[in-house]
Amino acid sequence: MSTGIKIHLNEHLFIRDPEDTGLGRDIIQTSVRMIDTLGFEQFTFKKLAHEMGSTEASIYRYFTNKHKLLVYLISWYWVWQEYQIEINIKNIGDTKKQLLKVLDIIANPTVDFTKNTQIDIEALYRIVISEASKSYLTKEVDELNKKGMYADYKRLCKKIADLILLLNPDYIYANALVSMLIETANQQAFFALHLPSLTNIKKNKDEKIDVSNFLSQILFAAIKK
Amino acid sequence: MSTGIKIHLNEHLFIRDPEDTGLGRDIIQTSVRMIDTLGFEQFTFKKLAHEMGSTEASIYRYFTNKHKLLVYLISWYWVWQEYQIEINIKNIGDTKKQLLKVLDIIANPTVDFTKNTQIDIEALYRIVISEASKSYLTKEVDELNKKGMYADYKRLCKKIADLILLLNPDYIYANALVSMLIETANQQAFFALHLPSLTNIKKNKDEKIDVSNFLSQILFAAIKK
DNA sequence: ATAATTAAAATAGTAATACTATCTTTACAA
DNA sequence: TTGTAAAGATAGTATTACTATTTTAATTAT
C-alpha cells in the first residue's frame, strides 16, 4: 500500500531535503527509533550522530535543530495519515461510513497497513502520541505557522471537517470538533498507557488501545441534528 | 474569594516547601511571570535567580529541576480550579447547571475571580494553556505518577466525572469525557490564539476566548440517553 | 581523463545549560 | 553563646546546542 511512496514536505522544514540522500534518510530512520526510546528531551543530535556513525555537523546540514526535526517527523506522519485515509475511503459511498473509517485510521494507524521500508511507523506513532503537541507548543509557533510548517496537519483537519459538513452543513464547530478528535485520539491513548484513571479506554486482548468507539460516539452525538 | 488560601501540594513536588519561606514564594511568583513571557524551554533557573536577585544554588534547594517546578505550578492550578469549582457550585441544586458552571470555570478561569495576592493567575492560566501537557508528556511520567504527582489533576477529573454519572449513570466514558473536555478547553484556546484554522472559537469583543459553549455542546450531546 | 563541484567526515571550539559542591554570612532559637 | 538552618557567594563540571574549518570521497561536467 504505502511502500515506496515519497512524501514531500514544506521546504522550510529542513535545510537539505532528507529524502534526497542516504544520509538524510538515515537521519530520519534513526531519529525515529531514538526519539521513541529516549523521548524528545533526552534525544540529542550528538547521540544521533554517534548512533549513525556520523557527525553532529553533518546532521546540522539537514535540520537547524532538533525541534525542527520533530516538526518534520510529525508533519510526515500527517501526510502519511492523509494518504492512508484517502485510499481507504475512496471506495466507500456513505459519508457516515467514511467518517467511521477515518476515525479508525486515526485511532489505529498501525493496524492493517503495509510496511513502509523507510520509517518505522509504529515507533513514529508512539512519538506522535507522546511528542506531537510539542511541535506546536512553543513560543515560536506563530513564526513557524507563518512559514507553513503546520500546513499538512491543517489540510488533514480541513478534509475531515468537510466530510462532517457534508453530513450536517449547519454544524458550526466542525473544525474544533476535528482537531479535538485527533488530539483526543492520541491523548487518550497516552492516558490509557500512563494515567489510566483519566480514561475509560483499556488495552484489549492484543494489548492494543482502541479509542475509535469513544471518538465515534462523541462525533456522531455532537453533529446530530 | 481565593485571597489568602494556602494550597498544599504533594511533598514529592518539591525539596523544600516554597510556601514556607519568602524565598520560596518569590520563586513561585517570579517563575510564573518568567515562564509566561519566555516559554518553558527558554526559562532557566539561572535566569530566574538573576531576575530574583538570588542564586541558582538557592533555587535548587527548593526544586530538583525546572520540570518539577512546572509540575508544581500546574498542580497548584488544578487545586485552585477545584476550589473555584467547589465554592461556585455548592449552592446550585441542579446537576446539569452545576456542570455548566464547571465548564464555565474551566474555560474562563480568570473571569470573575478575586485576585490572589501570591500568584498571577492570568499568567498561570496562559502557562496552563501552553505548557500544562509538558508536565506529563515525559519519559518520567510513570515514575512521577507513582509518587502521586498528578493526584490533584486526577482528583479534579474524578469529581467532574461523578457529576456526569449523576446525570447518566450508564455512561461508560465519563473519565475519558472529562479529561478530553479539560484538555480541549486549553487546546482550543491555544488554537484560537495561534492556529485559528483548527478551531471555530474566536476572540469576543473583550478579546477573550470562550470555549465553554463548544464544551457544553459536546458534553450534553455525548451523555444524552 | 581531468577538473570542478558537492557531500560528508573529522576535528575543534564556544556559549549556554543543568546541574553539584563548598564555603561564608546571616538570622533566630535553645 | 552556641547551635542550627537558610541563603548568599563562588567555583567548577559534564552536557547541550550549536558554528567553523579543513580534509577526504564521490559525482558530474568538460
Short mmCIF file of C-alpha atoms (C1' of nucleotides) in Angstrom, two decimals:
data_model
loop_
_atom_site.label_atom_id
_atom_site.label_comp_id
_atom_site.label_asym_id
_atom_site.label_seq_id
_atom_site.Cartn_x
_atom_site.Cartn_y
_atom_site.Cartn_z
CA MET A 1 0.00 0.00 0.00
CA SER A 2 2.30 2.72 1.21
CA THR A 3 5.55 1.07 0.16
CA GLY A 4 7.76 3.41 -1.73
CA ILE A 5 5.53 6.45 -1.59
CA LYS A 6 7.62 9.56 -1.45
CA ILE A 7 6.31 12.15 0.91
CA HIS A 8 7.17 15.70 0.04
CA LEU A 9 7.10 18.27 2.78
CA ASN A 10 7.28 22.02 3.10
CA GLU A 11 10.83 23.08 2.34
CA HIS A 12 11.03 25.30 5.41
CA LEU A 13 11.02 22.14 7.49
CA PHE A 14 14.61 21.31 6.59
CA ILE A 15 17.82 22.84 5.25
CA ARG A 16 18.56 19.99 2.88
CA ASP A 17 15.79 17.57 1.93
CA PRO A 18 16.48 14.37 3.87
CA GLU A 19 14.60 12.31 1.26
CA ASP A 20 17.28 13.18 -1.31
CA THR A 21 20.29 11.43 0.19
CA GLY A 22 21.26 8.29 2.01
CA LEU A 23 22.46 10.26 4.99
CA GLY A 24 19.21 12.20 5.07
CA ARG A 25 17.12 9.04 5.06
CA ASP A 26 19.37 7.59 7.74
CA ILE A 27 18.77 10.68 9.91
CA ILE A 28 15.00 10.20 9.64
CA GLN A 29 15.12 6.47 10.23
CA THR A 30 17.49 6.59 13.16
CA SER A 31 15.95 9.64 14.81
CA VAL A 32 12.52 7.97 14.82
CA ARG A 33 13.96 4.98 16.65
CA MET A 34 15.91 7.15 19.09
CA ILE A 35 13.18 9.68 19.93
CA ASP A 36 10.88 6.73 20.53
CA THR A 37 13.24 5.13 23.02
CA LEU A 38 14.85 8.16 24.65
CA GLY A 39 11.99 10.64 24.49
CA PHE A 40 12.37 14.01 22.81
CA GLU A 41 14.06 15.78 25.75
CA GLN A 42 16.82 13.20 26.13
CA PHE A 43 17.35 12.91 22.39
CA THR A 44 20.27 14.98 21.02
CA PHE A 45 21.97 15.38 17.65
CA LYS A 46 25.20 14.25 19.27
CA LYS A 47 23.67 10.95 20.34
CA LEU A 48 22.02 10.61 16.93
CA ALA A 49 25.30 11.22 15.12
CA HIS A 50 27.09 8.75 17.31
CA GLU A 51 24.42 6.10 16.76
CA MET A 52 24.57 6.65 12.99
CA GLY A 53 28.35 6.70 12.88
CA SER A 54 28.20 10.21 11.52
CA THR A 55 28.85 13.66 12.96
CA GLU A 56 26.80 16.42 14.53
CA ALA A 57 27.88 18.86 11.84
CA SER A 58 26.53 16.59 9.13
CA ILE A 59 23.12 16.43 10.77
CA TYR A 60 23.01 20.20 11.19
CA ARG A 61 23.23 20.47 7.42
CA TYR A 62 19.78 18.86 7.22
CA PHE A 63 17.95 20.34 10.21
CA THR A 64 18.56 23.59 12.06
CA ASN A 65 17.72 21.96 15.39
CA LYS A 66 16.01 19.00 16.96
CA HIS A 67 12.69 20.81 17.30
CA LYS A 68 12.51 21.34 13.55
CA LEU A 69 13.29 17.66 13.07
CA LEU A 70 10.34 16.85 15.34
CA VAL A 71 8.08 19.18 13.34
CA TYR A 72 9.29 17.41 10.21
CA LEU A 73 8.55 13.94 11.58
CA ILE A 74 5.10 14.89 12.83
CA SER A 75 4.30 16.56 9.54
CA TRP A 76 5.46 13.46 7.72
CA TYR A 77 3.04 11.46 9.85
CA TRP A 78 0.05 13.65 8.97
CA VAL A 79 0.82 13.42 5.26
CA TRP A 80 1.04 9.65 5.62
CA GLN A 81 -2.25 9.63 7.55
CA GLU A 82 -3.94 11.71 4.87
CA TYR A 83 -2.77 9.23 2.26
CA GLN A 84 -3.99 6.25 4.30
CA ILE A 85 -7.36 7.92 4.72
CA GLU A 86 -7.64 8.80 1.05
CA ILE A 87 -7.04 5.32 -0.29
CA ASN A 88 -9.23 3.73 2.38
CA ILE A 89 -12.34 5.85 1.96
CA LYS A 90 -12.39 6.47 -1.77
CA ASN A 91 -14.48 3.36 -2.41
CA ILE A 92 -16.93 3.98 0.42
CA GLY A 93 -20.14 5.62 -0.77
CA ASP A 94 -21.72 6.56 2.52
CA THR A 95 -20.27 9.64 4.25
CA LYS A 96 -21.04 8.31 7.71
CA LYS A 97 -19.14 5.13 6.93
CA GLN A 98 -16.30 7.19 5.54
CA LEU A 99 -16.08 9.09 8.82
CA LEU A 100 -16.09 5.87 10.80
CA LYS A 101 -13.18 4.65 8.70
CA VAL A 102 -11.36 7.94 9.21
CA LEU A 103 -11.66 7.62 12.98
CA ASP A 104 -10.48 4.04 12.80
CA ILE A 105 -7.37 5.07 10.87
CA ILE A 106 -6.65 7.92 13.27
CA ALA A 107 -7.09 5.70 16.32
CA ASN A 108 -5.46 2.55 14.94
CA PRO A 109 -2.93 3.74 12.39
CA THR A 110 -0.58 0.80 12.71
CA VAL A 111 -3.17 -1.91 12.21
CA ASP A 112 -3.61 -3.16 8.68
CA PHE A 113 -1.02 -1.11 6.87
CA THR A 114 1.69 -2.33 4.57
CA LYS A 115 5.15 -1.86 5.98
CA ASN A 116 6.97 1.22 4.86
CA THR A 117 10.57 0.44 4.07
CA GLN A 118 11.92 3.74 5.26
CA ILE A 119 10.23 4.72 8.50
CA ASP A 120 9.20 2.59 11.46
CA ILE A 121 5.56 3.70 11.53
CA GLU A 122 4.82 2.06 14.85
CA ALA A 123 7.66 3.96 16.50
CA LEU A 124 6.57 7.15 14.76
CA TYR A 125 3.02 6.65 16.02
CA ARG A 126 4.35 6.34 19.58
CA ILE A 127 6.25 9.59 19.00
CA VAL A 128 3.04 11.23 17.79
CA ILE A 129 1.27 10.12 20.96
CA SER A 130 3.93 11.44 23.31
CA GLU A 131 5.57 14.30 21.46
CA ALA A 132 3.30 15.67 18.69
CA SER A 133 1.90 18.54 20.71
CA LYS A 134 5.43 19.75 21.45
CA SER A 135 5.73 20.53 17.75
CA TYR A 136 3.37 23.48 18.21
CA LEU A 137 3.55 24.17 21.96
CA THR A 138 6.47 26.56 21.61
CA LYS A 139 6.97 30.32 21.68
CA GLU A 140 7.96 30.05 18.01
CA VAL A 141 4.54 28.76 16.95
CA ASP A 142 3.40 31.91 15.13
CA GLU A 143 6.66 32.23 13.26
CA LEU A 144 6.61 28.58 12.22
CA ASN A 145 2.96 28.75 11.30
CA LYS A 146 3.61 31.74 9.07
CA LYS A 147 6.17 29.66 7.19
CA GLY A 148 3.56 26.96 6.60
CA MET A 149 5.08 24.36 8.88
CA TYR A 150 1.71 23.13 10.13
CA ALA A 151 0.06 23.14 6.72
CA ASP A 152 -0.11 19.36 6.46
CA TYR A 153 -1.91 19.00 9.78
CA LYS A 154 -4.31 21.79 8.91
CA ARG A 155 -5.08 20.28 5.50
CA LEU A 156 -5.86 16.90 7.05
CA CYS A 157 -8.19 18.53 9.58
CA LYS A 158 -9.93 20.51 6.87
CA LYS A 159 -10.59 17.38 4.79
CA ILE A 160 -12.24 15.64 7.71
CA ALA A 161 -14.21 18.75 8.63
CA ASP A 162 -15.53 18.84 5.07
CA LEU A 163 -16.87 15.31 5.47
CA ILE A 164 -18.63 16.36 8.67
CA LEU A 165 -20.19 19.35 6.95
CA LEU A 166 -21.48 17.01 4.26
CA LEU A 167 -23.44 15.17 6.96
CA ASN A 168 -24.53 18.30 8.79
CA PRO A 169 -23.94 21.58 6.93
CA ASP A 170 -25.29 23.60 9.86
CA TYR A 171 -22.79 22.33 12.40
CA ILE A 172 -20.79 25.36 13.49
CA TYR A 173 -17.93 23.59 15.28
CA ALA A 174 -16.63 21.30 12.53
CA ASN A 175 -13.00 22.47 12.73
CA ALA A 176 -12.92 22.46 16.51
CA LEU A 177 -14.54 19.04 16.58
CA VAL A 178 -11.99 17.55 14.20
CA SER A 179 -8.92 18.96 15.93
CA MET A 180 -10.38 17.85 19.25
CA LEU A 181 -10.97 14.31 17.99
CA ILE A 182 -7.49 13.93 16.52
CA GLU A 183 -5.79 15.32 19.61
CA THR A 184 -8.06 13.22 21.81
CA ALA A 185 -7.17 10.05 19.94
CA ASN A 186 -3.52 10.45 20.89
CA GLN A 187 -4.15 11.87 24.31
CA GLN A 188 -6.48 9.11 25.43
CA ALA A 189 -4.03 6.53 24.11
CA PHE A 190 -1.36 8.19 26.25
CA PHE A 191 -3.65 8.20 29.29
CA ALA A 192 -4.54 4.54 28.75
CA LEU A 193 -0.82 3.76 28.89
CA HIS A 194 0.32 6.07 31.67
CA LEU A 195 -2.55 7.73 33.54
CA PRO A 196 -5.33 5.15 33.26
CA SER A 197 -7.65 6.81 35.78
CA LEU A 198 -8.09 9.67 33.30
CA THR A 199 -9.73 7.47 30.72
CA ASN A 200 -12.07 4.51 30.28
CA ILE A 201 -10.20 3.04 27.37
CA LYS A 202 -8.25 -0.09 28.18
CA LYS A 203 -5.86 -2.37 26.36
CA ASN A 204 -7.68 -5.14 24.52
CA LYS A 205 -6.64 -8.79 24.19
CA ASP A 206 -3.82 -7.93 21.76
CA GLU A 207 -2.51 -5.28 24.16
CA LYS A 208 -3.77 -2.66 21.70
CA ILE A 209 -5.58 0.52 22.62
CA ASP A 210 -8.63 1.37 20.54
CA VAL A 211 -10.07 4.83 21.11
CA SER A 212 -12.25 4.74 17.99
CA ASN A 213 -15.52 3.81 19.69
CA PHE A 214 -15.22 6.70 22.08
CA LEU A 215 -14.36 9.06 19.22
CA SER A 216 -17.27 7.98 17.06
CA GLN A 217 -19.69 8.24 19.97
CA ILE A 218 -18.57 11.83 20.50
CA LEU A 219 -18.55 12.73 16.83
CA PHE A 220 -21.99 11.48 15.91
CA ALA A 221 -23.61 12.70 19.11
CA ALA A 222 -22.13 16.15 18.53
CA ILE A 223 -23.30 16.59 14.95
CA LYS A 224 -26.74 15.03 15.43
CA LYS A 225 -29.43 17.41 14.24
CA MET B 1 -12.74 34.60 47.43
CA SER B 2 -9.40 32.94 46.96
CA THR B 3 -7.33 35.54 48.75
CA GLY B 4 -5.06 34.03 51.28
CA ILE B 5 -5.96 30.40 50.71
CA LYS B 6 -2.99 28.22 51.28
CA ILE B 7 -2.66 25.46 48.78
CA HIS B 8 -0.88 22.38 50.00
CA LEU B 9 0.64 20.08 47.46
CA ASN B 10 2.19 16.64 47.38
CA GLU B 11 5.56 16.83 49.09
CA HIS B 12 7.28 14.95 46.28
CA LEU B 13 6.75 18.02 44.11
CA PHE B 14 9.48 19.96 45.89
CA ILE B 15 12.55 19.57 48.06
CA ARG B 16 11.65 22.38 50.44
CA ASP B 17 8.05 23.66 50.52
CA PRO B 18 8.09 27.01 48.69
CA GLU B 19 5.00 28.15 50.64
CA ASP B 20 7.04 28.10 53.83
CA THR B 21 9.55 30.85 53.11
CA GLY B 22 9.82 34.23 51.47
CA LEU B 23 12.37 32.96 49.01
CA GLY B 24 10.11 30.02 48.16
CA ARG B 25 7.14 32.27 47.48
CA ASP B 26 9.38 34.52 45.41
CA ILE B 27 10.45 31.54 43.31
CA ILE B 28 6.83 30.69 42.55
CA GLN B 29 5.79 34.24 41.85
CA THR B 30 8.73 35.10 39.65
CA SER B 31 8.82 31.79 37.78
CA VAL B 32 5.16 32.20 36.81
CA ARG B 33 5.91 35.58 35.28
CA MET B 34 9.05 34.32 33.55
CA ILE B 35 7.68 31.06 32.15
CA ASP B 36 4.74 33.07 30.82
CA THR B 37 6.98 35.51 28.96
CA LEU B 38 9.90 33.29 27.96
CA GLY B 39 8.12 29.98 27.47
CA PHE B 40 9.19 26.87 29.35
CA GLU B 41 12.06 25.95 27.03
CA GLN B 42 13.79 29.32 27.27
CA PHE B 43 13.21 29.58 31.01
CA THR B 44 16.18 28.55 33.17
CA PHE B 45 16.98 28.59 36.88
CA LYS B 46 19.93 30.83 36.12
CA LYS B 47 17.69 33.47 34.55
CA LEU B 48 15.20 33.06 37.39
CA ALA B 49 17.90 33.50 40.02
CA HIS B 50 19.24 36.56 38.26
CA GLU B 51 15.77 38.10 37.99
CA MET B 52 15.11 37.44 41.67
CA GLY B 53 18.50 38.69 42.76
CA SER B 54 19.22 35.27 44.20
CA THR B 55 21.37 32.36 43.14
CA GLU B 56 20.89 29.14 41.20
CA ALA B 57 22.00 27.09 44.18
CA SER B 58 19.30 28.61 46.34
CA ILE B 59 16.58 27.67 43.85
CA TYR B 60 17.90 24.13 43.56
CA ARG B 61 17.24 23.79 47.28
CA TYR B 62 13.50 24.09 46.51
CA PHE B 63 13.12 22.21 43.22
CA THR B 64 15.26 19.45 41.73
CA ASN B 65 14.81 20.87 38.24
CA LYS B 66 12.65 23.14 36.17
CA HIS B 67 10.35 20.34 35.06
CA LYS B 68 9.40 19.58 38.65
CA LEU B 69 8.72 23.28 39.15
CA LEU B 70 6.37 23.14 36.16
CA VAL B 71 4.59 20.09 37.59
CA TYR B 72 4.26 22.01 40.84
CA LEU B 73 2.76 25.09 39.17
CA ILE B 74 0.30 23.06 37.09
CA SER B 75 -0.71 21.05 40.13
CA TRP B 76 -1.23 24.29 42.04
CA TYR B 77 -3.52 25.43 39.25
CA TRP B 78 -5.71 22.31 39.42
CA VAL B 79 -6.08 22.61 43.18
CA TRP B 80 -7.06 26.23 42.71
CA GLN B 81 -9.55 25.21 39.99
CA GLU B 82 -11.06 22.57 42.22
CA TYR B 83 -11.55 25.15 44.92
CA GLN B 84 -13.14 27.63 42.49
CA ILE B 85 -15.48 24.92 41.29
CA GLU B 86 -16.39 23.82 44.78
CA ILE B 87 -17.42 27.23 46.05
CA ASN B 88 -19.23 28.09 42.84
CA ILE B 89 -21.41 25.02 42.51
CA LYS B 90 -22.23 24.23 46.12
CA ASN B 91 -25.35 26.42 46.04
CA ILE B 92 -26.60 25.12 42.70
CA GLY B 93 -29.24 22.42 43.09
CA ASP B 94 -29.49 21.15 39.55
CA THR B 95 -26.66 18.84 38.42
CA LYS B 96 -26.90 19.99 34.83
CA LYS B 97 -26.49 23.60 35.91
CA GLN B 98 -23.59 22.59 38.10
CA LEU B 99 -21.87 21.04 35.11
CA LEU B 100 -22.47 24.14 33.02
CA LYS B 101 -20.82 26.18 35.76
CA VAL B 102 -17.91 23.74 35.90
CA LEU B 103 -17.30 24.12 32.17
CA ASP B 104 -17.51 27.87 32.50
CA ILE B 105 -14.86 27.88 35.22
CA ILE B 106 -12.60 25.58 33.23
CA ALA B 107 -12.96 27.65 30.09
CA ASN B 108 -12.93 31.11 31.70
CA PRO B 109 -10.89 30.73 34.87
CA THR B 110 -9.71 34.33 35.04
CA VAL B 111 -13.11 35.94 34.73
CA ASP B 112 -14.85 36.80 37.97
CA PHE B 113 -12.29 35.65 40.47
CA THR B 114 -10.85 37.62 43.35
CA LYS B 115 -7.18 38.43 42.91
CA ASN B 116 -4.77 36.13 44.64
CA THR B 117 -2.01 38.06 46.30
CA GLN B 118 0.63 35.46 45.64
CA ILE B 119 0.30 34.15 42.15
CA ASP B 120 -0.58 35.93 38.94
CA ILE B 121 -3.46 33.65 37.95
CA GLU B 122 -3.83 35.10 34.48
CA ALA B 123 -0.19 34.37 33.73
CA LEU B 124 -0.52 30.92 35.27
CA TYR B 125 -3.57 30.25 33.10
CA ARG B 126 -1.54 31.15 30.00
CA ILE B 127 1.13 28.72 31.21
CA VAL B 128 -1.52 26.03 31.62
CA ILE B 129 -2.67 26.61 28.04
CA SER B 130 0.80 26.39 26.54
CA GLU B 131 2.79 24.19 28.89
CA ALA B 132 0.48 22.00 31.02
CA SER B 133 0.72 18.92 28.84
CA LYS B 134 4.52 19.03 29.10
CA SER B 135 4.09 18.22 32.78
CA TYR B 136 3.08 14.68 31.86
CA LEU B 137 4.47 14.26 28.33
CA THR B 138 7.81 13.00 29.54
CA LYS B 139 9.57 9.65 29.77
CA GLU B 140 9.43 10.07 33.56
CA VAL B 141 5.62 10.06 33.63
CA ASP B 142 5.19 6.62 35.23
CA GLU B 143 7.75 7.35 37.91
CA LEU B 144 6.19 10.72 38.72
CA ASN B 145 2.70 9.26 38.65
CA LYS B 146 3.73 6.57 41.12
CA LYS B 147 4.83 9.32 43.51
CA GLY B 148 1.40 10.92 43.27
CA MET B 149 2.48 13.99 41.33
CA TYR B 150 -0.65 14.04 39.20
CA ALA B 151 -3.04 13.30 42.05
CA ASP B 152 -4.56 16.78 42.07
CA TYR B 153 -5.43 16.66 38.38
CA LYS B 154 -6.86 13.17 38.72
CA ARG B 155 -8.97 14.17 41.73
CA LEU B 156 -10.43 17.13 39.86
CA CYS B 157 -11.31 14.91 36.90
CA LYS B 158 -12.92 12.35 39.15
CA LYS B 159 -15.12 14.95 40.82
CA ILE B 160 -16.45 16.15 37.49
CA ALA B 161 -16.90 12.61 36.22
CA ASP B 162 -19.01 11.89 39.30
CA LEU B 163 -21.33 14.77 38.40
CA ILE B 164 -21.71 13.34 34.92
CA LEU B 165 -22.53 9.91 36.30
CA LEU B 166 -25.22 11.52 38.43
CA LEU B 167 -26.91 12.70 35.22
CA ASN B 168 -26.34 9.47 33.32
CA PRO B 169 -25.17 6.53 35.45
CA ASP B 170 -24.92 4.30 32.36
CA TYR B 171 -22.43 6.48 30.51
CA ILE B 172 -19.30 4.37 30.13
CA TYR B 173 -16.86 7.09 29.09
CA ALA B 174 -17.20 9.57 31.96
CA ASN B 175 -13.48 9.72 32.79
CA ALA B 176 -12.42 9.94 29.17
CA LEU B 177 -15.03 12.60 28.51
CA VAL B 178 -13.85 14.77 31.39
CA SER B 179 -10.16 14.58 30.61
CA MET B 180 -10.99 15.28 26.97
CA LEU B 181 -13.05 18.33 27.87
CA ILE B 182 -10.43 19.81 30.18
CA GLU B 183 -7.61 19.23 27.71
CA THR B 184 -9.80 20.53 24.90
CA ALA B 185 -10.58 23.73 26.80
CA ASN B 186 -6.91 24.66 26.86
CA GLN B 187 -6.08 23.26 23.45
CA GLN B 188 -8.84 25.10 21.63
CA ALA B 189 -7.87 28.30 23.43
CA PHE B 190 -4.32 27.77 22.14
CA PHE B 191 -5.59 27.12 18.62
CA ALA B 192 -7.78 30.22 18.73
CA LEU B 193 -4.67 32.25 19.53
CA HIS B 194 -2.12 30.60 17.27
CA LEU B 195 -3.64 28.14 14.78
CA PRO B 196 -7.12 29.59 14.20
CA SER B 197 -7.97 27.37 11.25
CA LEU B 198 -8.02 24.39 13.65
CA THR B 199 -10.95 25.76 15.61
CA ASN B 200 -14.18 27.73 15.27
CA ILE B 201 -13.76 29.61 18.50
CA LYS B 202 -12.86 33.25 18.09
CA LYS B 203 -11.98 36.12 20.36
CA ASN B 204 -15.04 38.02 21.54
CA LYS B 205 -15.45 41.78 21.96
CA ASP B 206 -13.25 41.82 25.07
CA GLU B 207 -10.52 39.90 23.22
CA LYS B 208 -11.40 36.89 25.39
CA ILE B 209 -11.71 33.34 24.17
CA ASP B 210 -14.71 31.39 25.41
CA VAL B 211 -14.69 27.68 24.65
CA SER B 212 -17.49 26.86 27.07
CA ASN B 213 -20.32 26.70 24.54
CA PHE B 214 -18.43 24.20 22.45
CA LEU B 215 -17.59 22.16 25.53
CA SER B 216 -21.16 22.04 26.79
CA GLN B 217 -22.49 21.12 23.37
CA ILE B 218 -20.09 18.17 23.31
CA LEU B 219 -20.73 17.16 26.90
CA PHE B 220 -24.51 17.10 26.83
CA ALA B 221 -24.71 15.55 23.37
CA ALA B 222 -22.33 12.79 24.49
CA ILE B 223 -24.18 11.81 27.64
CA LYS B 224 -27.71 12.10 26.21
CA LYS B 225 -29.63 8.88 26.78
"C1'" DA C 1 40.74 11.60 -18.08
"C1'" DT C 2 40.87 15.67 -15.60
"C1'" DA C 3 38.88 19.39 -13.31
"C1'" DA C 4 35.18 21.25 -10.77
"C1'" DT C 5 31.70 20.71 -7.62
"C1'" DT C 6 29.43 18.91 -3.76
"C1'" DA C 7 28.60 15.83 0.21
"C1'" DA C 8 30.13 14.28 4.20
"C1'" DA C 9 33.70 13.11 7.66
"C1'" DA C 10 36.99 14.81 11.05
"C1'" DT C 11 38.29 17.92 14.21
"C1'" DA C 12 37.99 21.83 17.10
"C1'" DG C 13 35.96 25.19 19.57
"C1'" DT C 14 32.29 28.27 22.05
"C1'" DA C 15 28.47 29.84 24.84
"C1'" DA C 16 24.87 28.29 27.42
"C1'" DT C 17 22.55 24.80 30.22
"C1'" DA C 18 21.86 21.93 34.03
"C1'" DC C 19 23.50 20.87 37.45
"C1'" DT C 20 26.87 19.88 42.17
"C1'" DA C 21 29.94 21.26 45.80
"C1'" DT C 22 31.83 24.06 49.22
"C1'" DC C 23 32.39 27.76 51.99
"C1'" DT C 24 30.72 32.04 54.24
"C1'" DT C 25 27.33 35.03 56.11
"C1'" DT C 26 23.07 35.94 58.41
"C1'" DA C 27 19.35 35.14 61.45
"C1'" DC C 28 16.96 33.22 65.02
"C1'" DA C 29 16.28 29.90 68.70
"C1'" DA C 30 17.83 26.96 72.63
"C1'" DT D 1 26.79 31.68 73.46
"C1'" DT D 2 26.36 28.19 70.84
"C1'" DG D 3 23.97 25.63 67.53
"C1'" DT D 4 21.34 25.20 63.58
"C1'" DA D 5 19.29 26.29 59.30
"C1'" DA D 6 18.54 29.38 55.35
"C1'" DA D 7 20.51 31.73 51.90
"C1'" DG D 8 24.30 34.05 49.50
"C1'" DA D 9 28.80 33.76 47.10
"C1'" DT D 10 31.74 31.44 44.38
"C1'" DA D 11 33.55 27.81 41.67
"C1'" DG D 12 33.51 24.04 38.90
"C1'" DT D 13 31.83 20.05 35.72
"C1'" DA D 14 29.55 17.48 32.09
"C1'" DT D 15 26.47 18.03 28.59
"C1'" DT D 16 23.97 20.56 25.12
"C1'" DA D 17 23.41 23.14 21.17
"C1'" DC D 18 25.45 24.85 18.22
"C1'" DT D 19 29.43 27.09 14.43
"C1'" DA D 20 33.66 26.98 11.81
"C1'" DT D 21 37.37 24.97 9.27
"C1'" DT D 22 39.82 21.65 7.00
"C1'" DT D 23 40.16 17.19 4.65
"C1'" DT D 24 38.56 13.32 2.07
"C1'" DA D 25 35.46 11.00 -1.03
"C1'" DA D 26 32.18 10.71 -4.53
"C1'" DT D 27 29.77 12.75 -8.59
"C1'" DT D 28 29.30 15.38 -12.57
"C1'" DA D 29 30.74 18.35 -16.31
"C1'" DT D 30 34.00 19.27 -19.85
#
